[in-house]
mmCIF file of C-alpha atoms and ligand atoms in Angstrom:
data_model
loop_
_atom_site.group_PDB
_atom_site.id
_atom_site.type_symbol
_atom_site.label_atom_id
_atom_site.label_comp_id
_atom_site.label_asym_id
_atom_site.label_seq_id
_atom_site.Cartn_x
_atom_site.Cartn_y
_atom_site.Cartn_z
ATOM 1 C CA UNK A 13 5.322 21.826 8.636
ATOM 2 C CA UNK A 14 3.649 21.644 5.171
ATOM 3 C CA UNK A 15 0.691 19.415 4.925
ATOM 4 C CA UNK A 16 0.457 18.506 0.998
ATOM 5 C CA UNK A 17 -2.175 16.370 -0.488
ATOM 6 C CA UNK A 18 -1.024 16.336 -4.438
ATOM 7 C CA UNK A 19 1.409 14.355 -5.753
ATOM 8 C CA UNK A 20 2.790 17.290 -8.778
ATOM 9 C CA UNK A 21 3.552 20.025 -5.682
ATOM 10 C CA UNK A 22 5.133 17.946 -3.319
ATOM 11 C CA UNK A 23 7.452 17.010 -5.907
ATOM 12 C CA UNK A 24 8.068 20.732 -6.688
ATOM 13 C CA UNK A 25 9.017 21.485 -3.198
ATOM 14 C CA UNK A 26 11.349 18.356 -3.105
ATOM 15 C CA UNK A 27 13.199 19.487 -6.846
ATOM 16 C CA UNK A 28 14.069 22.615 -4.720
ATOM 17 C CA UNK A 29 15.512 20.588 -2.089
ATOM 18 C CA UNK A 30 17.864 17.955 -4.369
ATOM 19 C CA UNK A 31 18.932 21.592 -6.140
ATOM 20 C CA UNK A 32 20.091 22.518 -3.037
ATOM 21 C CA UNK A 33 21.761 19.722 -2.008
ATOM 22 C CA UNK A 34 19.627 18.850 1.076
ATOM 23 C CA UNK A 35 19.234 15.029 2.149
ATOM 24 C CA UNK A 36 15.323 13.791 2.269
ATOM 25 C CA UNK A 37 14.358 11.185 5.011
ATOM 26 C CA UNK A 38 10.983 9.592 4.664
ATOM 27 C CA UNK A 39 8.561 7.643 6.928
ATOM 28 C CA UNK A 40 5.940 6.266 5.170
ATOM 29 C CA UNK A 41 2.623 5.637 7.230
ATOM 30 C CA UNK A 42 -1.000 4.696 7.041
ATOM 31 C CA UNK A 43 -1.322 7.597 9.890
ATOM 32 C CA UNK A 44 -3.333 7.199 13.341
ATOM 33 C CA UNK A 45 0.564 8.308 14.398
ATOM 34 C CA UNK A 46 1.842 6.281 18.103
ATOM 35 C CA UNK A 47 4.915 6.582 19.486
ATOM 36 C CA UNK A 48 6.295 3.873 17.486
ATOM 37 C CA UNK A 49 5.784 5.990 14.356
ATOM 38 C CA UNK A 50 7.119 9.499 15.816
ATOM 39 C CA UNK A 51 10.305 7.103 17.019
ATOM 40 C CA UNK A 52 10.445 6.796 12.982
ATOM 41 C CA UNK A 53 10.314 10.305 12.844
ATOM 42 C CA UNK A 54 12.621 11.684 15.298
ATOM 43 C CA UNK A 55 15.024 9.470 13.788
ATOM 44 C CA UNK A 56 14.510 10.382 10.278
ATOM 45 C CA UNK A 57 15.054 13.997 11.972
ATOM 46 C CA UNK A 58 17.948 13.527 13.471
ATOM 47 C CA UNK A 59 19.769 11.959 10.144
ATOM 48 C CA UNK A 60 18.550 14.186 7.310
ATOM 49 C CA UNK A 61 17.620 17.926 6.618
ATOM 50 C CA UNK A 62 14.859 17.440 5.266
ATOM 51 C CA UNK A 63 12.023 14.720 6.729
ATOM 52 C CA UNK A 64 8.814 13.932 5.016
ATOM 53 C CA UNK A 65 5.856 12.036 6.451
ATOM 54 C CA UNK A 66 3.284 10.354 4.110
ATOM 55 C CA UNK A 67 0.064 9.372 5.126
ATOM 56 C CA UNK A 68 -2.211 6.992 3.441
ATOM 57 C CA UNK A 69 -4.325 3.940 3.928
ATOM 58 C CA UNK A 70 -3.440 2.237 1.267
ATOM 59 C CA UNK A 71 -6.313 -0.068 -0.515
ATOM 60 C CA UNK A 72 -4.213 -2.469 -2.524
ATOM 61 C CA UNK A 73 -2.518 -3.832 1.069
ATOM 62 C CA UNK A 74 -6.107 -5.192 2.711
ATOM 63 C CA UNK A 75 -8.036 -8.223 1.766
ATOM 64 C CA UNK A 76 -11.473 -8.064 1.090
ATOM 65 C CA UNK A 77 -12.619 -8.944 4.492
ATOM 66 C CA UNK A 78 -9.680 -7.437 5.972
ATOM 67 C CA UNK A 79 -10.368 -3.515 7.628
ATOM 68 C CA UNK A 80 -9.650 -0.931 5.240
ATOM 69 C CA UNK A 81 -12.981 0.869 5.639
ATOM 70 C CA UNK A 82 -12.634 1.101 9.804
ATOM 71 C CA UNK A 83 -9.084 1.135 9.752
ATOM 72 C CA UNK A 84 -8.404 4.547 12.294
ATOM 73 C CA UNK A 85 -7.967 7.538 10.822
ATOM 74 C CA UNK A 86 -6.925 11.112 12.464
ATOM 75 C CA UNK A 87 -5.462 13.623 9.669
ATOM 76 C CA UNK A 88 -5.922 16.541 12.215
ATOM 77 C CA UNK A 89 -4.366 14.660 15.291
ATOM 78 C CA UNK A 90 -1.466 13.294 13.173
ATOM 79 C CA UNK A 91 -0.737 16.314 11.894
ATOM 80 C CA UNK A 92 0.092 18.016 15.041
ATOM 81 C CA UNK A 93 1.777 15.079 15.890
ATOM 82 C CA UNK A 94 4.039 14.826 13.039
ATOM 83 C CA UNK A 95 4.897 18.652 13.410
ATOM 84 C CA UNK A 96 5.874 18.217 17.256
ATOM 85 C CA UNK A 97 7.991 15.145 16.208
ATOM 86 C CA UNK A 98 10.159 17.026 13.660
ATOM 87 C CA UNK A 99 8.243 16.578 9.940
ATOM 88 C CA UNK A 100 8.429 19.218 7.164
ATOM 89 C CA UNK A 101 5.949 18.150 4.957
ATOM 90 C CA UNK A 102 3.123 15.970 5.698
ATOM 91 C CA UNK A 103 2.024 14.151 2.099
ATOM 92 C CA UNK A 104 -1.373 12.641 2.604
ATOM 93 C CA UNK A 105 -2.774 11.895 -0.795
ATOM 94 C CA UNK A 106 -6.510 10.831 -1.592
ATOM 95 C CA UNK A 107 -6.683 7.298 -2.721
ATOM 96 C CA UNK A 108 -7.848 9.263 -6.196
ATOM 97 C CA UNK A 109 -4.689 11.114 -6.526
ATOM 98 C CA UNK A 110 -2.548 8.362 -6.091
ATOM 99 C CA UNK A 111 -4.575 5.434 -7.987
ATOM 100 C CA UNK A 112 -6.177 7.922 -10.394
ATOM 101 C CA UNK A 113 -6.357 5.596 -13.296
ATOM 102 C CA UNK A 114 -6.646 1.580 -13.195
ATOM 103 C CA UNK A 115 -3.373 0.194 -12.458
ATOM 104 C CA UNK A 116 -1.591 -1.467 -15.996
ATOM 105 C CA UNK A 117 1.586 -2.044 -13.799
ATOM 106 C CA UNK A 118 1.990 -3.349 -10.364
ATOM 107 C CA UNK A 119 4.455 -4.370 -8.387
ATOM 108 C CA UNK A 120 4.592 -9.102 -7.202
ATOM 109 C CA UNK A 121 6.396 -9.671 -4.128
ATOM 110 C CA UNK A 122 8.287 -13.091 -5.264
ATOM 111 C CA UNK A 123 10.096 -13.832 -2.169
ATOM 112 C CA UNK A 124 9.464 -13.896 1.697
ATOM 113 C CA UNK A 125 5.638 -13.737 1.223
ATOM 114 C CA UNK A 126 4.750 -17.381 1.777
ATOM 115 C CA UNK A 127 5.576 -17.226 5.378
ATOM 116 C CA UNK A 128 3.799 -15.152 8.334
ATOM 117 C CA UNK A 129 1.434 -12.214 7.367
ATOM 118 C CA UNK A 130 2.240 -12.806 3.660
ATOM 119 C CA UNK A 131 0.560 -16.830 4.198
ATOM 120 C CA UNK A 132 -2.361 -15.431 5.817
ATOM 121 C CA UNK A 133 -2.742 -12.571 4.111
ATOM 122 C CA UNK A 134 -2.811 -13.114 -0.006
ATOM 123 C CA UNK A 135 -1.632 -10.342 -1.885
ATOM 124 C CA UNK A 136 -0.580 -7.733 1.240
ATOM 125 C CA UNK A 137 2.678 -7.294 0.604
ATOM 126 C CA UNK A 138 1.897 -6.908 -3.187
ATOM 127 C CA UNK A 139 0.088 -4.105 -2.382
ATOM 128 C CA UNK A 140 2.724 -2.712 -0.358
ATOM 129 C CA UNK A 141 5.316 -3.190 -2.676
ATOM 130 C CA UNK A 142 3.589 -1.468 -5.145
ATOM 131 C CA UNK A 143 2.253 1.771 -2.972
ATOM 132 C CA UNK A 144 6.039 1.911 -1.599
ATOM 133 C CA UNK A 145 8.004 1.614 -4.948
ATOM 134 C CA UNK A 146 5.040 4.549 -6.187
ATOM 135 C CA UNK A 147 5.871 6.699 -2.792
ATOM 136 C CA UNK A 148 9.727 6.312 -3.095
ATOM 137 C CA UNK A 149 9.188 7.785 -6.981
ATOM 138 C CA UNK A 150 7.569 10.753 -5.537
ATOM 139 C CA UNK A 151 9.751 11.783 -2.670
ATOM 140 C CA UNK A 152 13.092 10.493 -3.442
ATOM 141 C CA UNK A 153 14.065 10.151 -0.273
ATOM 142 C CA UNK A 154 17.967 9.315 0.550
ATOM 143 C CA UNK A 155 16.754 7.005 3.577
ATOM 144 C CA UNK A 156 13.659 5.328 4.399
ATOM 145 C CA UNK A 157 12.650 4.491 7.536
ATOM 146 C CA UNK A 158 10.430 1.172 8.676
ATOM 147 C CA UNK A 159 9.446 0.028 12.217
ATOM 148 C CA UNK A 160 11.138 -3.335 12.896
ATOM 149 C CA UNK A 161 7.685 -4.559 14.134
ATOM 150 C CA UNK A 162 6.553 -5.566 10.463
ATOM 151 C CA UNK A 163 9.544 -7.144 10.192
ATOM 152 C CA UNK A 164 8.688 -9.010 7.192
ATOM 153 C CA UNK A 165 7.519 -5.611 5.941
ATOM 154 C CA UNK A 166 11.326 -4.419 6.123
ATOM 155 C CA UNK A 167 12.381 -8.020 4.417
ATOM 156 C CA UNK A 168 10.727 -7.185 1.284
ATOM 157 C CA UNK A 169 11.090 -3.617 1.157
ATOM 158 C CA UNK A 170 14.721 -4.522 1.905
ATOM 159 C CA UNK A 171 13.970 -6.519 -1.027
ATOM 160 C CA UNK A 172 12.707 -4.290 -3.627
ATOM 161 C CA UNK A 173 15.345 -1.634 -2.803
ATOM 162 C CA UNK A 174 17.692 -4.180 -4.324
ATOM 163 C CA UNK A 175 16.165 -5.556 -7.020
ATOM 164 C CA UNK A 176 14.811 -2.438 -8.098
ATOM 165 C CA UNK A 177 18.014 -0.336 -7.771
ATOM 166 C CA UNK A 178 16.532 2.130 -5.626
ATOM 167 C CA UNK A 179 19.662 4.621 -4.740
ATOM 168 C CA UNK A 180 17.764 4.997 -0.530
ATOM 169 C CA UNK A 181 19.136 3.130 2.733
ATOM 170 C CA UNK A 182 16.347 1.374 4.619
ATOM 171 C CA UNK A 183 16.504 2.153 8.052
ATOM 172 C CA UNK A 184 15.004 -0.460 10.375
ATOM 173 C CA UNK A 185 13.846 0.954 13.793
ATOM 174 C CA UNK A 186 13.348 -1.051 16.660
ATOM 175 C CA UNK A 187 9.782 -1.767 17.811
ATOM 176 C CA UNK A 188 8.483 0.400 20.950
ATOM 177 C CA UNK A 189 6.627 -0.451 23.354
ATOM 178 C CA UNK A 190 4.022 0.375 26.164
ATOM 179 C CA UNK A 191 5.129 -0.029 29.721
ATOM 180 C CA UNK A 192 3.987 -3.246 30.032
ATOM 181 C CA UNK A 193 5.703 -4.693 27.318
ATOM 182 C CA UNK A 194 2.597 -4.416 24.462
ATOM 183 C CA UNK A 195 4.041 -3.116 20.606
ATOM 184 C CA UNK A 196 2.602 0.140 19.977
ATOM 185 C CA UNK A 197 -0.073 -0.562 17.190
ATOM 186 C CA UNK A 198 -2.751 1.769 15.290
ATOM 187 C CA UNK A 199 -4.830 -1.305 15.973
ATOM 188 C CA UNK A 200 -4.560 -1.451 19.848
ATOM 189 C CA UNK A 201 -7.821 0.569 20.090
ATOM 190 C CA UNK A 202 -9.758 -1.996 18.919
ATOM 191 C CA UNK A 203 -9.044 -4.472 21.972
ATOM 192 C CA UNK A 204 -11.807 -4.531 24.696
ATOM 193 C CA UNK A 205 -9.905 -3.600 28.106
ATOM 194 C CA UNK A 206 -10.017 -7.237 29.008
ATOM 195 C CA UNK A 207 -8.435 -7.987 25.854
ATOM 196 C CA UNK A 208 -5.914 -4.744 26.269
ATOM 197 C CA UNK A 209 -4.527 -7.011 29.501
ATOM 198 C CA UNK A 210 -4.651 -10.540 28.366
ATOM 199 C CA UNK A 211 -2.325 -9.182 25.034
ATOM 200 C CA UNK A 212 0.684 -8.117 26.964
ATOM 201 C CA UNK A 213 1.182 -12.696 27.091
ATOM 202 C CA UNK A 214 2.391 -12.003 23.035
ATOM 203 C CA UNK A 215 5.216 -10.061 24.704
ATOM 204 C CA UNK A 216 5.640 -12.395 27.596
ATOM 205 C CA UNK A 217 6.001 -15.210 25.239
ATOM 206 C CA UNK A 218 8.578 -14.026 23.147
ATOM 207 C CA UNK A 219 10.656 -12.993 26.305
ATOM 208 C CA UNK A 220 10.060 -16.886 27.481
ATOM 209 C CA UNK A 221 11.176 -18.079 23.848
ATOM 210 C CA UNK A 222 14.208 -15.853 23.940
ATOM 211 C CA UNK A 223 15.201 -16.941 27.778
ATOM 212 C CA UNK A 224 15.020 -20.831 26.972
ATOM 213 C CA UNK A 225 16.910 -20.594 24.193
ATOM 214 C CA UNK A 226 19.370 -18.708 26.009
ATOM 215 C CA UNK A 227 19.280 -21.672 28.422
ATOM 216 C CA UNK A 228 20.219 -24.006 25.310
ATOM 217 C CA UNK A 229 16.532 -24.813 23.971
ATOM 218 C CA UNK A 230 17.483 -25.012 20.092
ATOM 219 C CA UNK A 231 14.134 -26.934 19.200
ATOM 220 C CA UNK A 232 12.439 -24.563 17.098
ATOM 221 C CA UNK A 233 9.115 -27.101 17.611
ATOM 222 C CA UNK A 234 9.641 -26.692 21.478
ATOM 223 C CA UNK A 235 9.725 -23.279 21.839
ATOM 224 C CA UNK A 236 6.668 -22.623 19.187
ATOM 225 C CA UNK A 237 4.437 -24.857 21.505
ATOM 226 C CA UNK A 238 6.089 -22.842 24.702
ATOM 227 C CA UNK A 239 4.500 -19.627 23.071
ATOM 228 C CA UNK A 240 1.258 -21.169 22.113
ATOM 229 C CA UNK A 241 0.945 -22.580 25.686
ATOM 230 C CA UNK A 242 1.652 -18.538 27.223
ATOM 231 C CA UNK A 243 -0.708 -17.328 24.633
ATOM 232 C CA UNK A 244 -3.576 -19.945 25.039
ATOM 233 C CA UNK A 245 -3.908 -19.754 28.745
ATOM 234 C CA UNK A 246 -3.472 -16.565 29.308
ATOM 235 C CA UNK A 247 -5.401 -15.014 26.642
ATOM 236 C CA UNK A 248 -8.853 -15.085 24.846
ATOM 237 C CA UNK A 249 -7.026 -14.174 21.234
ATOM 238 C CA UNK A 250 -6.683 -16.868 18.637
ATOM 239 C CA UNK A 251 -3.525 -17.516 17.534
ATOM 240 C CA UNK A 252 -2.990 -17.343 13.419
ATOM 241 C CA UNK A 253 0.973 -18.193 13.273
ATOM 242 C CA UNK A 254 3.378 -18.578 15.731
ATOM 243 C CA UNK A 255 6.949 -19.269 13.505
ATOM 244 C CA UNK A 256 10.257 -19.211 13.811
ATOM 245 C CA UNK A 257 12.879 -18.379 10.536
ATOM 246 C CA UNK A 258 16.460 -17.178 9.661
ATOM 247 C CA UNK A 259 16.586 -13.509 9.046
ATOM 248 C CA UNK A 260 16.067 -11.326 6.937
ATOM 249 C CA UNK A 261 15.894 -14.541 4.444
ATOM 250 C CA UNK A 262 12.697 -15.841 6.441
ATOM 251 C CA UNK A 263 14.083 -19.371 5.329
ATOM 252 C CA UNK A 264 12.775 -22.328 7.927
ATOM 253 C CA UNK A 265 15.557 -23.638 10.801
ATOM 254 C CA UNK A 266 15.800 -27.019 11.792
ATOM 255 C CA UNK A 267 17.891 -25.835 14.588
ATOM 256 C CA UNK A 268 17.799 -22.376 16.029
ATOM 257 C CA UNK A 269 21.209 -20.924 15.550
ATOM 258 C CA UNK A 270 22.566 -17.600 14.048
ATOM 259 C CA UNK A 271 19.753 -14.396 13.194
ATOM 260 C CA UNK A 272 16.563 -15.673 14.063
ATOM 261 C CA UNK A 273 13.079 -13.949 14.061
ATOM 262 C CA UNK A 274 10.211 -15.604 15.878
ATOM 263 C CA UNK A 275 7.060 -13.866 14.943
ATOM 264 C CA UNK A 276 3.629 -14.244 16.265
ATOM 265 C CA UNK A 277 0.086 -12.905 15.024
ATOM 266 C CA UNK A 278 -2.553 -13.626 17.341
ATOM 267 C CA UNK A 279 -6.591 -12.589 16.621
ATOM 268 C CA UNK A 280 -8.488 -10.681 19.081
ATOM 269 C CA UNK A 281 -12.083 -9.336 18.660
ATOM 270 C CA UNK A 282 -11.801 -6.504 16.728
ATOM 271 C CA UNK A 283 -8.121 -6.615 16.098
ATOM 272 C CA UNK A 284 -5.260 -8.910 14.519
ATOM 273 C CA UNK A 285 -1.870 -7.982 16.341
ATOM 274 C CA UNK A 286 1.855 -9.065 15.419
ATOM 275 C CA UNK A 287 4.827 -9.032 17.586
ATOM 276 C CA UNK A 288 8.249 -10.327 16.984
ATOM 277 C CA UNK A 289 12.218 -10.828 18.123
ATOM 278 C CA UNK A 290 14.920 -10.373 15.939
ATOM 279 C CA UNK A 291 18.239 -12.003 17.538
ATOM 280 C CA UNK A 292 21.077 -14.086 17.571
ATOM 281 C CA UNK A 293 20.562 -17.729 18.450
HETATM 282 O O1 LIG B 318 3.579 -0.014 7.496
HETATM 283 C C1 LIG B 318 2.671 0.681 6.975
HETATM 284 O O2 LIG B 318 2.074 1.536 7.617
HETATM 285 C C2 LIG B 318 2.320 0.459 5.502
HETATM 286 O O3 LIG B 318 2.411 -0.889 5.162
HETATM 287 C C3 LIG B 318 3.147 1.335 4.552
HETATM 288 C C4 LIG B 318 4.625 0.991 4.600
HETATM 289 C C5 LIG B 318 2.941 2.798 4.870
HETATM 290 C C6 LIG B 318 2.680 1.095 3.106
HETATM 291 O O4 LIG B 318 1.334 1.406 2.944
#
């Protein structure tokens, strides 16, 4: 594997790729790699002949108080990871090389943003938009692939692949988990161990929200106040949304029928997590 770190070589290598008619798969990251990412990976392995990892922590997707500066980082770690998973290149720009001048163009998420994350978290998926639509025109990649636990994520880079004509297939990949049920997050090392037990109740209350309304609950009120009851006694987190919308349109339901996602986001000490179902009412 090929760890690259500017923008004008990568390119290069990928020029000789297209010229030889080989297929480029790319999972972009913001590194600290888990097993949900390397699922990405293998994936992207299995389906092109060429895959290409990036890793950066992208500044324009956190909020001033949000943590950019503490977010983990591991460049050594990840890249043996990446390498045992299947990558070819590793691209893992400085924030210089890829925002080397002032932005004069950036990318406004229009749709889909004033729900979940995108409510609580002003200007994110700008910022993703625009570090995804800039990563796409550097590794031209003939499919993308996106862990189905940022769901909304996938919605609006689902999205901008079709309003901006982008010729890649988004792959969605379903979210994995540990043994107990928790989705594998970057951010999981920031729970206390107390904290590390209490969160496997996000889980939990998604499986209880999916089981009633298998039963015949179609009350999207009564099953959001189900969760919140799971969450509230059996953890210390605070809850920021707990919602329930068609998918991928992330339009409100009155009554829960067809694709659904319920998605939750619940605040611990020293880390914000997000869990959600994707099904068929
Ligand atoms: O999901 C992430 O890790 C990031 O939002 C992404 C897609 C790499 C863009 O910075």
């Amino acid at each position: 594997m090929n760890v690259i770190e500017q923008i004008a070589e990568l390119r290069e290598e990928i020029k000789e790729h297209k010229r030889n008619g080989r297929t480029v798969g790319f999972v972009p990251t913001m590194g600290y790699l888990h097993d949900g990412h390397l699922s990405l990976i293998k994936k992207a392995r299995a389906e092109n002949d060429i895959v290409v990892v990036s890793i950066f922590v992208n500044p324009l997707q956190f909020g001033p108080s949000e943590d950019y500066d503490s977010y983990p980082r591991d460049l050594r770690h990840d890249t043996s990871l990446a390498r045992e998973a299947g990558a070819d290149y590793l691209f893992a720009p400085s924030v210089q090389e890829m925002y080397a001048a002032a932005p004069s163009v950036s990318a406004t998420v229009k749709d889909r943003t004033d729900v979940l994350c995108g409510k609580s978290r002003p200007g994110h998926f700008d910022g993703v938009a625009t570090v995804v639509t800039k990563l796409f025109n550097i590794v031209l990649p003939e499919r993308a692939y996106f862990g189905q636990k940022d769901a909304q994520q996938v919605a609006v880079v689902d999205g901008l692949i079709k309003d901006f004509n982008f010729p890649i297939k988004l792959v969605p990949v379903e979210t994995v988990r540990e043994d107990d049920g928790l989705a594998k997050s970057s951010r999981n090392i920031f729970l206390t161990p107390e904290e590390r037990q209490e969160a496997t109740a996000l889980y939990k209350s998604l499986q209880a929200a999916r089981e009633a309304i298998g039963n015949g609950q179609k009350n999207p009120e009564t099953i959001i106040e189900l969760m919140k009851t799971i969450i509230d006694t059996q953890t210390s987190g605070k809850i920021d949304y707990i919602e329930i919308y068609s998918y991928p349109e992330l339009k409100p339901v009155d009554t829960l029928k067809g694709r659904i996602i319920i998605a939750l986001a619940v605040r611990f000490s020293g880390a914000r997590l997000i869990d959600n179902m994707i099904f068929n009412a």
